[in-house]
Tab-separated table of C-alpha atoms in Angstrom:
chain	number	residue	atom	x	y	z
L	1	UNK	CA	-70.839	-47.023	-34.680
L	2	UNK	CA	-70.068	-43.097	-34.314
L	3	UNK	CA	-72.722	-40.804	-35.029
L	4	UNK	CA	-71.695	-37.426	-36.368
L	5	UNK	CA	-73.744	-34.585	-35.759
L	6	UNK	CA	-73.341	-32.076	-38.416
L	7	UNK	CA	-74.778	-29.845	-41.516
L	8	UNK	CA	-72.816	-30.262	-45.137
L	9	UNK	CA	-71.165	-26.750	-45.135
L	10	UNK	CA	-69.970	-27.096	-41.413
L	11	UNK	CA	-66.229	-26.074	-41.761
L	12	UNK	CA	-65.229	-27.655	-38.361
L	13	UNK	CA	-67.350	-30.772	-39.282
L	14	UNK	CA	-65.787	-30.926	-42.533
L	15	UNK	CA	-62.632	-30.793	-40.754
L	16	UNK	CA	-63.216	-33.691	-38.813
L	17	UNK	CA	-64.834	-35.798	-41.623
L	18	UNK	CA	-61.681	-35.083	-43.281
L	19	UNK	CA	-59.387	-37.024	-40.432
L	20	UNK	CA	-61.976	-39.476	-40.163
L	21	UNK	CA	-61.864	-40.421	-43.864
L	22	UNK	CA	-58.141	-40.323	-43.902
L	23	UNK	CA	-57.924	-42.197	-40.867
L	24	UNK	CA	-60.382	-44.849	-42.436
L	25	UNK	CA	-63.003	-44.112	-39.080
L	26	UNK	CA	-66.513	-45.199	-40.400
L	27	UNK	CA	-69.529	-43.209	-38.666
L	28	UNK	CA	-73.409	-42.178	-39.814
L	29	UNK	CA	-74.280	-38.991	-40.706
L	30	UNK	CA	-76.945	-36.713	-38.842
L	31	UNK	CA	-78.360	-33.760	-39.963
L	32	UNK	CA	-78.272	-30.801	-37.536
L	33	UNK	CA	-78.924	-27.570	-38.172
L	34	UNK	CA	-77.356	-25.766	-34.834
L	35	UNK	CA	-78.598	-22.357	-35.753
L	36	UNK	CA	-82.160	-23.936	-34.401
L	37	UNK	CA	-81.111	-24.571	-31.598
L	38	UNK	CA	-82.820	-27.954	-30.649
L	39	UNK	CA	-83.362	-28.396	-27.147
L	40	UNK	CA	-81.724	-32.088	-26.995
L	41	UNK	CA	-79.074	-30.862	-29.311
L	42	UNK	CA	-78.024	-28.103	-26.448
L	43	UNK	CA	-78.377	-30.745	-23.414
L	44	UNK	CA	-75.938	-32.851	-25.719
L	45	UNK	CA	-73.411	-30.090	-26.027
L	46	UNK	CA	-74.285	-26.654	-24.312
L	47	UNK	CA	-72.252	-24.310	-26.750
L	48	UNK	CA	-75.213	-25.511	-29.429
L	49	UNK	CA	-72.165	-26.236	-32.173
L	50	UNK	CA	-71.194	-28.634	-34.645
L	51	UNK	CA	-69.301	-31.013	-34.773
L	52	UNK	CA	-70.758	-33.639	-31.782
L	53	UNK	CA	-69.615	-37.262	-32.524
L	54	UNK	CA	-71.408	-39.961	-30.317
L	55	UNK	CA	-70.645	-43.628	-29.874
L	56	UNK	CA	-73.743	-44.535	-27.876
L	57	UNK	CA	-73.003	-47.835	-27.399
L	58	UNK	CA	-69.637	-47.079	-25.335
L	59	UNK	CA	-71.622	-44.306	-24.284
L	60	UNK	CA	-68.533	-41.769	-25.160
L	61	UNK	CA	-69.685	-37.756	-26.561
L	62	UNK	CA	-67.105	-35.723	-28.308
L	63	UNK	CA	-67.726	-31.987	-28.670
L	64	UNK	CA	-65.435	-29.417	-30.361
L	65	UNK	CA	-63.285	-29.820	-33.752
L	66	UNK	CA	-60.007	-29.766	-31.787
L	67	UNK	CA	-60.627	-32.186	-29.062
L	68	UNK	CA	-61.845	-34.441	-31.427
L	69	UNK	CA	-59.261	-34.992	-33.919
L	70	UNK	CA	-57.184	-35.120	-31.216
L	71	UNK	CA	-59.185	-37.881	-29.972
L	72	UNK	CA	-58.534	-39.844	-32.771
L	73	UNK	CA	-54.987	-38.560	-33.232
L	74	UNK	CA	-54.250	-40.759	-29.796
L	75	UNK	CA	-56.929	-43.535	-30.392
L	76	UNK	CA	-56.591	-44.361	-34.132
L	77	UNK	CA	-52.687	-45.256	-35.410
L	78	UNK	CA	-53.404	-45.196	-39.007
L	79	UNK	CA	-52.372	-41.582	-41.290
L	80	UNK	CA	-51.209	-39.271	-38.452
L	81	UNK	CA	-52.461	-35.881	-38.950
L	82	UNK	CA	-50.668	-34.176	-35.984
L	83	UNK	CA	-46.647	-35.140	-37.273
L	84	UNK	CA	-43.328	-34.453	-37.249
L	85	UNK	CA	-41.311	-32.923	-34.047
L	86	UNK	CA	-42.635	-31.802	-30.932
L	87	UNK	CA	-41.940	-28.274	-32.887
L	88	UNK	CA	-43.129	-28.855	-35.906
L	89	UNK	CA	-46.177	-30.233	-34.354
L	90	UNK	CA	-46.864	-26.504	-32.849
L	91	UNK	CA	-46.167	-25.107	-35.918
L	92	UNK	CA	-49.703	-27.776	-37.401
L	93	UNK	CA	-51.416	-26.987	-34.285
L	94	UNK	CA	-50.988	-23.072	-34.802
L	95	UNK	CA	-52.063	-23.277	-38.264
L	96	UNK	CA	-55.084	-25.678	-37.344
L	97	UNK	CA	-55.931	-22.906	-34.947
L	98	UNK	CA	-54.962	-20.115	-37.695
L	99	UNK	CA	-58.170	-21.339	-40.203
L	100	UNK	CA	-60.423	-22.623	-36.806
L	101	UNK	CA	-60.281	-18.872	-35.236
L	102	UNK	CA	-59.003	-16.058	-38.192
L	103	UNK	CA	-60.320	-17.433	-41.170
L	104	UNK	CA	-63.705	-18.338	-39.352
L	105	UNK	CA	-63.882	-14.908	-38.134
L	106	UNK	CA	-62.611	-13.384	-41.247
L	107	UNK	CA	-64.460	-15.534	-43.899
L	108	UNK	CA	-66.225	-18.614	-43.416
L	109	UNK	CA	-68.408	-17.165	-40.139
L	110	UNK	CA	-69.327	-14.162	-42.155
L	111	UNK	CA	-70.451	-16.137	-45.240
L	112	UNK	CA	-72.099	-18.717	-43.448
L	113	UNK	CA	-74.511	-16.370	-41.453
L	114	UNK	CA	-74.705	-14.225	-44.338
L	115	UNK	CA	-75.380	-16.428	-47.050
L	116	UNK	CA	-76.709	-19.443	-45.531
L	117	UNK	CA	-78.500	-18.708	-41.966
L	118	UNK	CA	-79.940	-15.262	-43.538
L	119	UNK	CA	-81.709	-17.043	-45.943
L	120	UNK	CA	-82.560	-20.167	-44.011
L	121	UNK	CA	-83.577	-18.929	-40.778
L	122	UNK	CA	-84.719	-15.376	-41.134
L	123	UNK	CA	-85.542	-15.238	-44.546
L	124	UNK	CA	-83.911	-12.017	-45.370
L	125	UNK	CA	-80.887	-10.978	-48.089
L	126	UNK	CA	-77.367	-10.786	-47.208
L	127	UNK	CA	-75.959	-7.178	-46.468
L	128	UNK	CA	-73.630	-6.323	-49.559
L	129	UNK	CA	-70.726	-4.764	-47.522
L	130	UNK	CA	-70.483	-7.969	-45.010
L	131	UNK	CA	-69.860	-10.165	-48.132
L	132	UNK	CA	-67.254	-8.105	-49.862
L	133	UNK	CA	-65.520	-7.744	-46.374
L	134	UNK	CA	-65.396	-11.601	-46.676
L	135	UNK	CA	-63.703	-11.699	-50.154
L	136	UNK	CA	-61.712	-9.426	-49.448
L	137	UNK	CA	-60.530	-11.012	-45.831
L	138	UNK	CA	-60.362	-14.190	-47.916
L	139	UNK	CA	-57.890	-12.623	-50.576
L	140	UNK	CA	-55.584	-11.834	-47.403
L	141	UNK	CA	-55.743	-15.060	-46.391
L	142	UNK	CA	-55.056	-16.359	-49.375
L	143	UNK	CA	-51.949	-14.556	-50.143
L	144	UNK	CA	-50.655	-16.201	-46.775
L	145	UNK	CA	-51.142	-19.677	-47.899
L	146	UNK	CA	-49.521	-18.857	-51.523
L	147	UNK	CA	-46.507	-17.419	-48.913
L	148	UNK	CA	-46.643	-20.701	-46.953
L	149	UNK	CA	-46.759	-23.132	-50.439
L	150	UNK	CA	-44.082	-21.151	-51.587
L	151	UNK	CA	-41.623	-22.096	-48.979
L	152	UNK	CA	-43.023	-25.631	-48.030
L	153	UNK	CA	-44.833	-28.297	-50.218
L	154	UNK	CA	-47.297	-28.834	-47.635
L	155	UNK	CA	-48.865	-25.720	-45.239
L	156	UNK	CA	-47.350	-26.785	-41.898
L	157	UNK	CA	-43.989	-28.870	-43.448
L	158	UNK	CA	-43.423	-31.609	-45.962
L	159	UNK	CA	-46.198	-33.697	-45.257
L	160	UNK	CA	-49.421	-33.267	-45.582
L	161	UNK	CA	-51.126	-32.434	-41.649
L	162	UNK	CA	-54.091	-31.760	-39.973
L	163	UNK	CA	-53.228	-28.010	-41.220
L	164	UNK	CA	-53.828	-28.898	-44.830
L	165	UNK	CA	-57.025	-30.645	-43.847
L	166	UNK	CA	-58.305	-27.887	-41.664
L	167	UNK	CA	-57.600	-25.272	-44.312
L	168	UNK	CA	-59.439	-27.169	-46.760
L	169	UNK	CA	-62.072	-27.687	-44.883
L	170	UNK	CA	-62.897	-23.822	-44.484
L	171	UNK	CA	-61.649	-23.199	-47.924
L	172	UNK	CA	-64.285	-25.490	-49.336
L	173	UNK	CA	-66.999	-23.793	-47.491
L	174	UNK	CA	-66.114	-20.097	-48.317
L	175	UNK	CA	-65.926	-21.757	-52.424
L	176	UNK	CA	-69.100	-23.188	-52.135
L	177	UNK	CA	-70.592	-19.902	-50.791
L	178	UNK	CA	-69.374	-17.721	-53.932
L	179	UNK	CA	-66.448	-16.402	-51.454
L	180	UNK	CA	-63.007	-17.351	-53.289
L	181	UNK	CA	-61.599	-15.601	-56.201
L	182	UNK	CA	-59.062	-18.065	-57.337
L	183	UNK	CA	-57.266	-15.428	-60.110
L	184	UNK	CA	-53.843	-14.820	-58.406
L	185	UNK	CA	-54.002	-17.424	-56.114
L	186	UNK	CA	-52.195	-20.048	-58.256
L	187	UNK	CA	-50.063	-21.915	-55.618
L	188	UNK	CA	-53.105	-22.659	-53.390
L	189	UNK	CA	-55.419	-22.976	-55.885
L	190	UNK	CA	-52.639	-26.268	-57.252
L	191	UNK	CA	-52.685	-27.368	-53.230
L	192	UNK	CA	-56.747	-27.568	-53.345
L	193	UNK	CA	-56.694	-29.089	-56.356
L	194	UNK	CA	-55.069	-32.131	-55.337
L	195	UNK	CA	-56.187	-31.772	-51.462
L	196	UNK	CA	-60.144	-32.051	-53.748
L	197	UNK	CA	-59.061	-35.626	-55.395
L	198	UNK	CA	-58.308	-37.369	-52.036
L	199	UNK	CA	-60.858	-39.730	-51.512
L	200	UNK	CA	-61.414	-38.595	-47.942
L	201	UNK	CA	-62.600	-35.020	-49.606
L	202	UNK	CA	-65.171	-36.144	-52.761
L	203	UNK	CA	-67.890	-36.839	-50.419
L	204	UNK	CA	-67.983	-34.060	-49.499
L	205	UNK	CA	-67.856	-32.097	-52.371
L	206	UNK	CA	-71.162	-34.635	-53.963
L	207	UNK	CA	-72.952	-32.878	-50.905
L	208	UNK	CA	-75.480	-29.946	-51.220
L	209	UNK	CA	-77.482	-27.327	-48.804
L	210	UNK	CA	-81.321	-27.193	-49.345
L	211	UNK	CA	-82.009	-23.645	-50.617
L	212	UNK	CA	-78.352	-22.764	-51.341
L	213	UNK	CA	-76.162	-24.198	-54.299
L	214	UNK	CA	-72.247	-23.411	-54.905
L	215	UNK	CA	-71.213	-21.969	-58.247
L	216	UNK	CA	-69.955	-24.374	-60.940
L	217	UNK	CA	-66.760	-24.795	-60.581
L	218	UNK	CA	-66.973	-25.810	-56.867
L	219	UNK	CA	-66.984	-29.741	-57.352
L	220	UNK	CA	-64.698	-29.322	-60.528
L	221	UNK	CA	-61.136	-30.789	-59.461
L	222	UNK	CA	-59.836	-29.136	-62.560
L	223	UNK	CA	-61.363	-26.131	-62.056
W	1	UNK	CA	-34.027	-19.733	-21.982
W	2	UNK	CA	-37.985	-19.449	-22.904
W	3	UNK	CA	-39.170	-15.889	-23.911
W	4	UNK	CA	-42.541	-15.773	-23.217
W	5	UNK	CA	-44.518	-12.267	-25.025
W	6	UNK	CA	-47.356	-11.739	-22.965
W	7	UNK	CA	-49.169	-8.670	-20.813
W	8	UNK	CA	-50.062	-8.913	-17.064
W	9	UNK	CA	-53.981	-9.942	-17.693
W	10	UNK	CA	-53.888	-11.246	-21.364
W	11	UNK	CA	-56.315	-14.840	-20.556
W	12	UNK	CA	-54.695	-17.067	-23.045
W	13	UNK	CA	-50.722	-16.104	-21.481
W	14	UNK	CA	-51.969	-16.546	-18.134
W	15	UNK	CA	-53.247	-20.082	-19.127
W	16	UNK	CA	-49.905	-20.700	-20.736
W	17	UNK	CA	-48.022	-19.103	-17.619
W	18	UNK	CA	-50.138	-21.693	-15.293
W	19	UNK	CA	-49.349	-25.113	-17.173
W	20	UNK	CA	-45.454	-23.974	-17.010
W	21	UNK	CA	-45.742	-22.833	-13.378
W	22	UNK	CA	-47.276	-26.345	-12.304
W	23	UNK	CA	-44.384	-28.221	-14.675
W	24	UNK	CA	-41.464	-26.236	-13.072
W	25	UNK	CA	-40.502	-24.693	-16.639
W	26	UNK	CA	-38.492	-21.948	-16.293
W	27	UNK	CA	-39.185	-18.329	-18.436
W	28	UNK	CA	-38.504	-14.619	-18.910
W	29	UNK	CA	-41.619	-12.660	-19.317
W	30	UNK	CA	-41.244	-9.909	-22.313
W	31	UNK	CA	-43.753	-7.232	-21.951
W	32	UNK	CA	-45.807	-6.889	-25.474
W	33	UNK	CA	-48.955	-4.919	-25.573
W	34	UNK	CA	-50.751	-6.514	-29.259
W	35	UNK	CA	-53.232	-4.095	-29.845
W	36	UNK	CA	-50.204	-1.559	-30.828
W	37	UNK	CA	-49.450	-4.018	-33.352
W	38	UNK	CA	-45.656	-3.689	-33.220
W	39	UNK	CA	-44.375	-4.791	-36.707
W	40	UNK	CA	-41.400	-6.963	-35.314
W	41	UNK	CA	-44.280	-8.875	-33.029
W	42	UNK	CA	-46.409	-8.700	-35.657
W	43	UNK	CA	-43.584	-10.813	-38.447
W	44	UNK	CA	-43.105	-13.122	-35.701
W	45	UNK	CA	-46.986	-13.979	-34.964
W	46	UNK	CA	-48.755	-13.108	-38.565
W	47	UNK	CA	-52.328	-13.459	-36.286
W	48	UNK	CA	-50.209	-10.386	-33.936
W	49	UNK	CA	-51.948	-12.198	-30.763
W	50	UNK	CA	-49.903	-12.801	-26.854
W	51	UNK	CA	-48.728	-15.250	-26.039
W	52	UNK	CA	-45.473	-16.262	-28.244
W	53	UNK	CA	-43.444	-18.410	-26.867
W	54	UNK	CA	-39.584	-18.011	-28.457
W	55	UNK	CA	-36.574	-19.985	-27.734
W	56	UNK	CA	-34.209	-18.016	-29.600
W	57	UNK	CA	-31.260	-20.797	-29.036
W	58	UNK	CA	-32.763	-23.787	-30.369
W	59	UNK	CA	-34.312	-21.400	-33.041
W	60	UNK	CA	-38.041	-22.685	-31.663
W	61	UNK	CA	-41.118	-20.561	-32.046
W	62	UNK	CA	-44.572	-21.332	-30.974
W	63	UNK	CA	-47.461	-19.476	-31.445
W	64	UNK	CA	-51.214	-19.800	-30.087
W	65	UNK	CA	-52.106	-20.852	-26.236
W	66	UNK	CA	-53.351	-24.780	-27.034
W	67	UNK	CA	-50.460	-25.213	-29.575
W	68	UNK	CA	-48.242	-24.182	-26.421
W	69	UNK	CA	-49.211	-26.215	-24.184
W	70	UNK	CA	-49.277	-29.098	-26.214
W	71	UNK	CA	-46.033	-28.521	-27.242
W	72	UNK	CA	-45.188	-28.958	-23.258
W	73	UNK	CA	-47.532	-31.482	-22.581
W	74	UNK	CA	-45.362	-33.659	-25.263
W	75	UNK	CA	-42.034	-32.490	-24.023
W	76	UNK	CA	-42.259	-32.221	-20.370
W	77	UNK	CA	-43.588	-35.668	-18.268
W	78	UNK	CA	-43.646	-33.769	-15.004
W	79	UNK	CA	-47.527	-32.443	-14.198
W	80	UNK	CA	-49.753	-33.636	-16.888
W	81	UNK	CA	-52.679	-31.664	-17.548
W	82	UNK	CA	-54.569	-33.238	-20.046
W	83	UNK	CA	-55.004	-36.721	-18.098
W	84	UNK	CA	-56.787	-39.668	-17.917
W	85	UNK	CA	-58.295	-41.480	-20.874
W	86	UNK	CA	-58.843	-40.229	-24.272
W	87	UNK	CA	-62.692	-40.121	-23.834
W	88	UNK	CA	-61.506	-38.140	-20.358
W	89	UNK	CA	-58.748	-35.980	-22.358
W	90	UNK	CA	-61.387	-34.646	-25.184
W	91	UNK	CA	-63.515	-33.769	-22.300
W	92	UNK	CA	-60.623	-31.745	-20.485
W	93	UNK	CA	-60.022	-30.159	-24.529
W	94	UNK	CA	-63.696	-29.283	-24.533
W	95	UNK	CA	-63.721	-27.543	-21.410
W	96	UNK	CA	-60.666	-25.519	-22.631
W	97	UNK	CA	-62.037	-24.541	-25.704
W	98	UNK	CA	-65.239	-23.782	-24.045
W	99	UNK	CA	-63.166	-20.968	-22.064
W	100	UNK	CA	-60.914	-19.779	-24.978
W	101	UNK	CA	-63.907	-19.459	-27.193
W	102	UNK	CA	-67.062	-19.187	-25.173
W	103	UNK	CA	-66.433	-17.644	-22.128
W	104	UNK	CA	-63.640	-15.243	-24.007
W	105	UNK	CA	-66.059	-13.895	-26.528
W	106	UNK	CA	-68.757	-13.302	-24.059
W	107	UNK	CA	-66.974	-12.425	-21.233
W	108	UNK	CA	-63.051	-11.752	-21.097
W	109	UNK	CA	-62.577	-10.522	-24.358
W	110	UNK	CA	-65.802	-7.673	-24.334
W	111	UNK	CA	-63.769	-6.568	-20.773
W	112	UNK	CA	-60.447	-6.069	-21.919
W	113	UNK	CA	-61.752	-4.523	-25.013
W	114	UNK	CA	-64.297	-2.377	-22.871
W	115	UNK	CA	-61.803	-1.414	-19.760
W	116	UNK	CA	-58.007	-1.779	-21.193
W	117	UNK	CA	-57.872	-1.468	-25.120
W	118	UNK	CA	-60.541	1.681	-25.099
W	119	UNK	CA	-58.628	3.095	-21.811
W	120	UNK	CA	-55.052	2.732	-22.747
W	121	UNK	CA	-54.886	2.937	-26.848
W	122	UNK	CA	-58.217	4.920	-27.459
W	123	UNK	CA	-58.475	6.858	-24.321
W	124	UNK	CA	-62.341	6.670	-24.425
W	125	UNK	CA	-64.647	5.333	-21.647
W	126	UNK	CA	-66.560	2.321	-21.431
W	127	UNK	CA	-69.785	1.043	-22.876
W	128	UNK	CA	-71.641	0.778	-19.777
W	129	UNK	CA	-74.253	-1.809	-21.778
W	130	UNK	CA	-71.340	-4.129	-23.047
W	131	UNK	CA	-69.857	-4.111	-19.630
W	132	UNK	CA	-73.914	-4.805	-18.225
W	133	UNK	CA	-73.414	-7.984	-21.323
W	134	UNK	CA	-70.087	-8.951	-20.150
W	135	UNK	CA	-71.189	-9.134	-16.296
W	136	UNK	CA	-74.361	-11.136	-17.543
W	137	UNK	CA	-72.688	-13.487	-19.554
W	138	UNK	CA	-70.111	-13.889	-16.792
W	139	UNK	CA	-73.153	-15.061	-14.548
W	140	UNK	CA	-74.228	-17.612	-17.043
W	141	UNK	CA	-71.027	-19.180	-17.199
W	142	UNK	CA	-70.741	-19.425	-13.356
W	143	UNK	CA	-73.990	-21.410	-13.425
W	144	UNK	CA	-72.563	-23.941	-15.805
W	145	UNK	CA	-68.841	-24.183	-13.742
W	146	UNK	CA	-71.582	-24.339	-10.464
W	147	UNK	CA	-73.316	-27.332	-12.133
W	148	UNK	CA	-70.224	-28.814	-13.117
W	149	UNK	CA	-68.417	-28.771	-9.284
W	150	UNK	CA	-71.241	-30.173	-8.492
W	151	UNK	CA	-70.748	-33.542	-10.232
W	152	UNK	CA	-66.829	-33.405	-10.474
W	153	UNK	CA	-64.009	-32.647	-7.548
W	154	UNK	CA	-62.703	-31.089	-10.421
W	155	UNK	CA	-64.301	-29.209	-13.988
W	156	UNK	CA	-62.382	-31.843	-16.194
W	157	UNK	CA	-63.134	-34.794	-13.898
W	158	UNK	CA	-61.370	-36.459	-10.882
W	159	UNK	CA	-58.350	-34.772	-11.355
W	160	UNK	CA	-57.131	-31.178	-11.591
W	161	UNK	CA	-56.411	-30.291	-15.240
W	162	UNK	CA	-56.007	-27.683	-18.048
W	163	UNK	CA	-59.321	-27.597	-17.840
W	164	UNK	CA	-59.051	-25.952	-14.671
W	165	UNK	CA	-56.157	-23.555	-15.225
W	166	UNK	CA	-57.650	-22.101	-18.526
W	167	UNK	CA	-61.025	-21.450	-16.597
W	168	UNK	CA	-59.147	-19.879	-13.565
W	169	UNK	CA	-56.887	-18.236	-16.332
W	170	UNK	CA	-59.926	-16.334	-17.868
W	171	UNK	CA	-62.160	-15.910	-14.637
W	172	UNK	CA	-58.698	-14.291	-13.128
W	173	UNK	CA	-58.567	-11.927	-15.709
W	174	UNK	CA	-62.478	-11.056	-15.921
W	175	UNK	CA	-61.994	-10.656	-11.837
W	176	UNK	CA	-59.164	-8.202	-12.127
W	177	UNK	CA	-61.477	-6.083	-14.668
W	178	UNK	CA	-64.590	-5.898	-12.196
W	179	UNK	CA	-66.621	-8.563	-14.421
W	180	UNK	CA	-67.438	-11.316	-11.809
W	181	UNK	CA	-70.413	-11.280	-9.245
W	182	UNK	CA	-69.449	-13.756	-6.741
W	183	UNK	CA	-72.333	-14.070	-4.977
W	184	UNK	CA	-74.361	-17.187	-5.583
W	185	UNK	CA	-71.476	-18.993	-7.003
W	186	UNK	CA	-70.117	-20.634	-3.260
W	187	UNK	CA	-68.771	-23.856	-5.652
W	188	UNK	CA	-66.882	-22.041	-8.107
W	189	UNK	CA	-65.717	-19.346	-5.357
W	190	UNK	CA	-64.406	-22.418	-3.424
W	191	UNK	CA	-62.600	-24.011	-6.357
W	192	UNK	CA	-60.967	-21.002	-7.470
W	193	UNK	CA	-59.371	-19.918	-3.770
W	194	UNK	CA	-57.896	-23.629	-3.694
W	195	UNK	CA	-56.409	-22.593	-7.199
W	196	UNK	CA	-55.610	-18.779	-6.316
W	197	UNK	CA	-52.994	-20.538	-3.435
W	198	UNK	CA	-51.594	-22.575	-5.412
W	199	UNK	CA	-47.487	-21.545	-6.171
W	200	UNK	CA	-47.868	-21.599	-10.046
W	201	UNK	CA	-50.813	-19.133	-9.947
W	202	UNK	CA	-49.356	-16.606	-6.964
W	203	UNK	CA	-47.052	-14.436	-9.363
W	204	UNK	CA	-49.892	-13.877	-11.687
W	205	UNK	CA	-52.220	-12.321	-8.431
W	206	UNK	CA	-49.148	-10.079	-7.538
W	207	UNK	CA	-48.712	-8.028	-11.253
W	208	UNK	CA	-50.418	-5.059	-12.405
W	209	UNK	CA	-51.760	-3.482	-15.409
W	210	UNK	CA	-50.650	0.082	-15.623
W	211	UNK	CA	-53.653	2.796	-15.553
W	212	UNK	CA	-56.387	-0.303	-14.754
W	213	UNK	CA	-56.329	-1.656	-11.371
W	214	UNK	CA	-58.291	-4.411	-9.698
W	215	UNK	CA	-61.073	-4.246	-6.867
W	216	UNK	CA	-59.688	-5.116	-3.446
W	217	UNK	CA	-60.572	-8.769	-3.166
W	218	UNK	CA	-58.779	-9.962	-6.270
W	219	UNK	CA	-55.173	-11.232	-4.749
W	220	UNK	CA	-57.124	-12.048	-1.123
W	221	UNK	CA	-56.756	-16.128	-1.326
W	222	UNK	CA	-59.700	-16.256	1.376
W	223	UNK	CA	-61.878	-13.103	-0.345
């Protein structure tokens, strides 16, 4: 049985849960917070992130968003994430990378250390000017992915792709920490809606942080 | 005929420039400098980061280092680089991550940022204490390639892998800039003078940056 090391508002662990749950891959949950930085977690995987999946039994460790779905991309037949043409594979892979690297930087890593490790680990408030530099990164990025939806039905092509998943993953944090302003955003706000109704994504939604809660509408798929 | 955008020490081209030197791909090199944001670089690559890969016949445009090489890795049989078997594949994906992410935002990306970008668009000096960081950090991630050479022929494993030319794509670069301390890393000096003669990484030793030059032992095979 895999073991997935992660904590619920992990975007790259969402990400992965995501292909998992599509793929129909069961695994156990464990709680790690990596901001601790437990010594056993860091001999496991020295960059001290989430995700780390573990099958101890074949004695196989997986570390890193990436090289795991593309683990089970090549190991697991069932709903291909990674599709299409050798091209329009890139074009999933860039996007995948897109919402892994800019909108981590831009919006999910900001609100995460501000809103969540502030609080949890040092016990102080979040600086004011670091959130709204969040929002408004996460308006820019949302204008891109109304641009996208309004030239394909899905963000990487036709179907939906590890780019929709990873996207949704990150999107789902930065809504559960306060930091998406759906007005004007109706295109990708449609997209979430039904990306939130797959049954690969309502687990995730059902889960909570100790200490800090999402606003109302996050769990809502009619928001 | 491939386009590739790129400048002479960007880490992530260099990687790119490595997996299609060992696979015999052919390429033109276009000169593009990203921190001037150029807007017709910038509509083609909406993240405005080297390299871009563009075949303008086939209408083909791929963006971001991993999606790159994956695109080749799929369309080219000659020279595999991520080899072996999927448990040995996310550990070669891991590694390469580790360098993009890691060892770029401690090490490669505070130099270029420190020594080119201020230098050439800014035309201010230096930090000294982010270059002392960047050095230190470089010396921590010597350790870990050290420890790894000494359980592998190889950092992915048996074989030589991307894995290997993203590390020596990054530690090239950091090298050109004055970042790395070689002393007290024999195993990783060793390992990267077998890949410093190898044909697909010579071209790279011979090009310059204009205004920022290397030290003297940077294109010596046997330094």
């Amino acid at each position: 049985m895999w073991q997935l090391y992660q904590f619920p508002i992990c975007p790259f662990s969402r990400k992965v849960r995501l292909v998992l749950g599509e793929k129909g891959v069961g695994y156990e949950l464990v709680r790690e917070s990596p901001w601790t930085r437990r010594d056993e977690f860091v001999d496991m995987n020295p960059a001290g992130q989430t995700p780390v999946m573990v099958d101890a039994g074949r004695g196989v460790v997986l570390i890193d968003s990436q090289a795991i779905v593309e683990y089970f991309e090549e190991t697991v037949d069932k709903a291909v994430t990674i599709n299409g043409t050798a091209a329009g594979r890139a074009e999933i892979r860039r996007l995948t990378s897109w919402f892994d690297m800019q909108f981590y930087r831009d919006v999910t890593g900001p609100l995460l250390h501000e809103r969540l490790i502030k609080r949890i680990a040092h016990r102080v408030t979040p600086d004011a000017r670091a959130l709204r530099e969040a929002m408004k990164g996460a308006v820019g990025h949302l204008d891109y992915t109304d641009y996208l939806l309004d030239h394909r039905q899905w963000l990487g092509g036709a179907t939906m792709s590890l780019a929709d998943l990873t996207a949704a993953a990150h999107i789902s944090v930065a809504d559960y920490l306060g930091g998406i302003d759906w007005k004007g955003h109706e295109q990708t706000a449609r997209w979430y809606r039904g990306l939130k109704s797959r049954p690969s994504f309502r687990p995730l939604l059902a889960e909570r942080m100790e200490l800090v809660g999402p606003p109302s509408h996050y769990d809502n798929p009619d928001f």
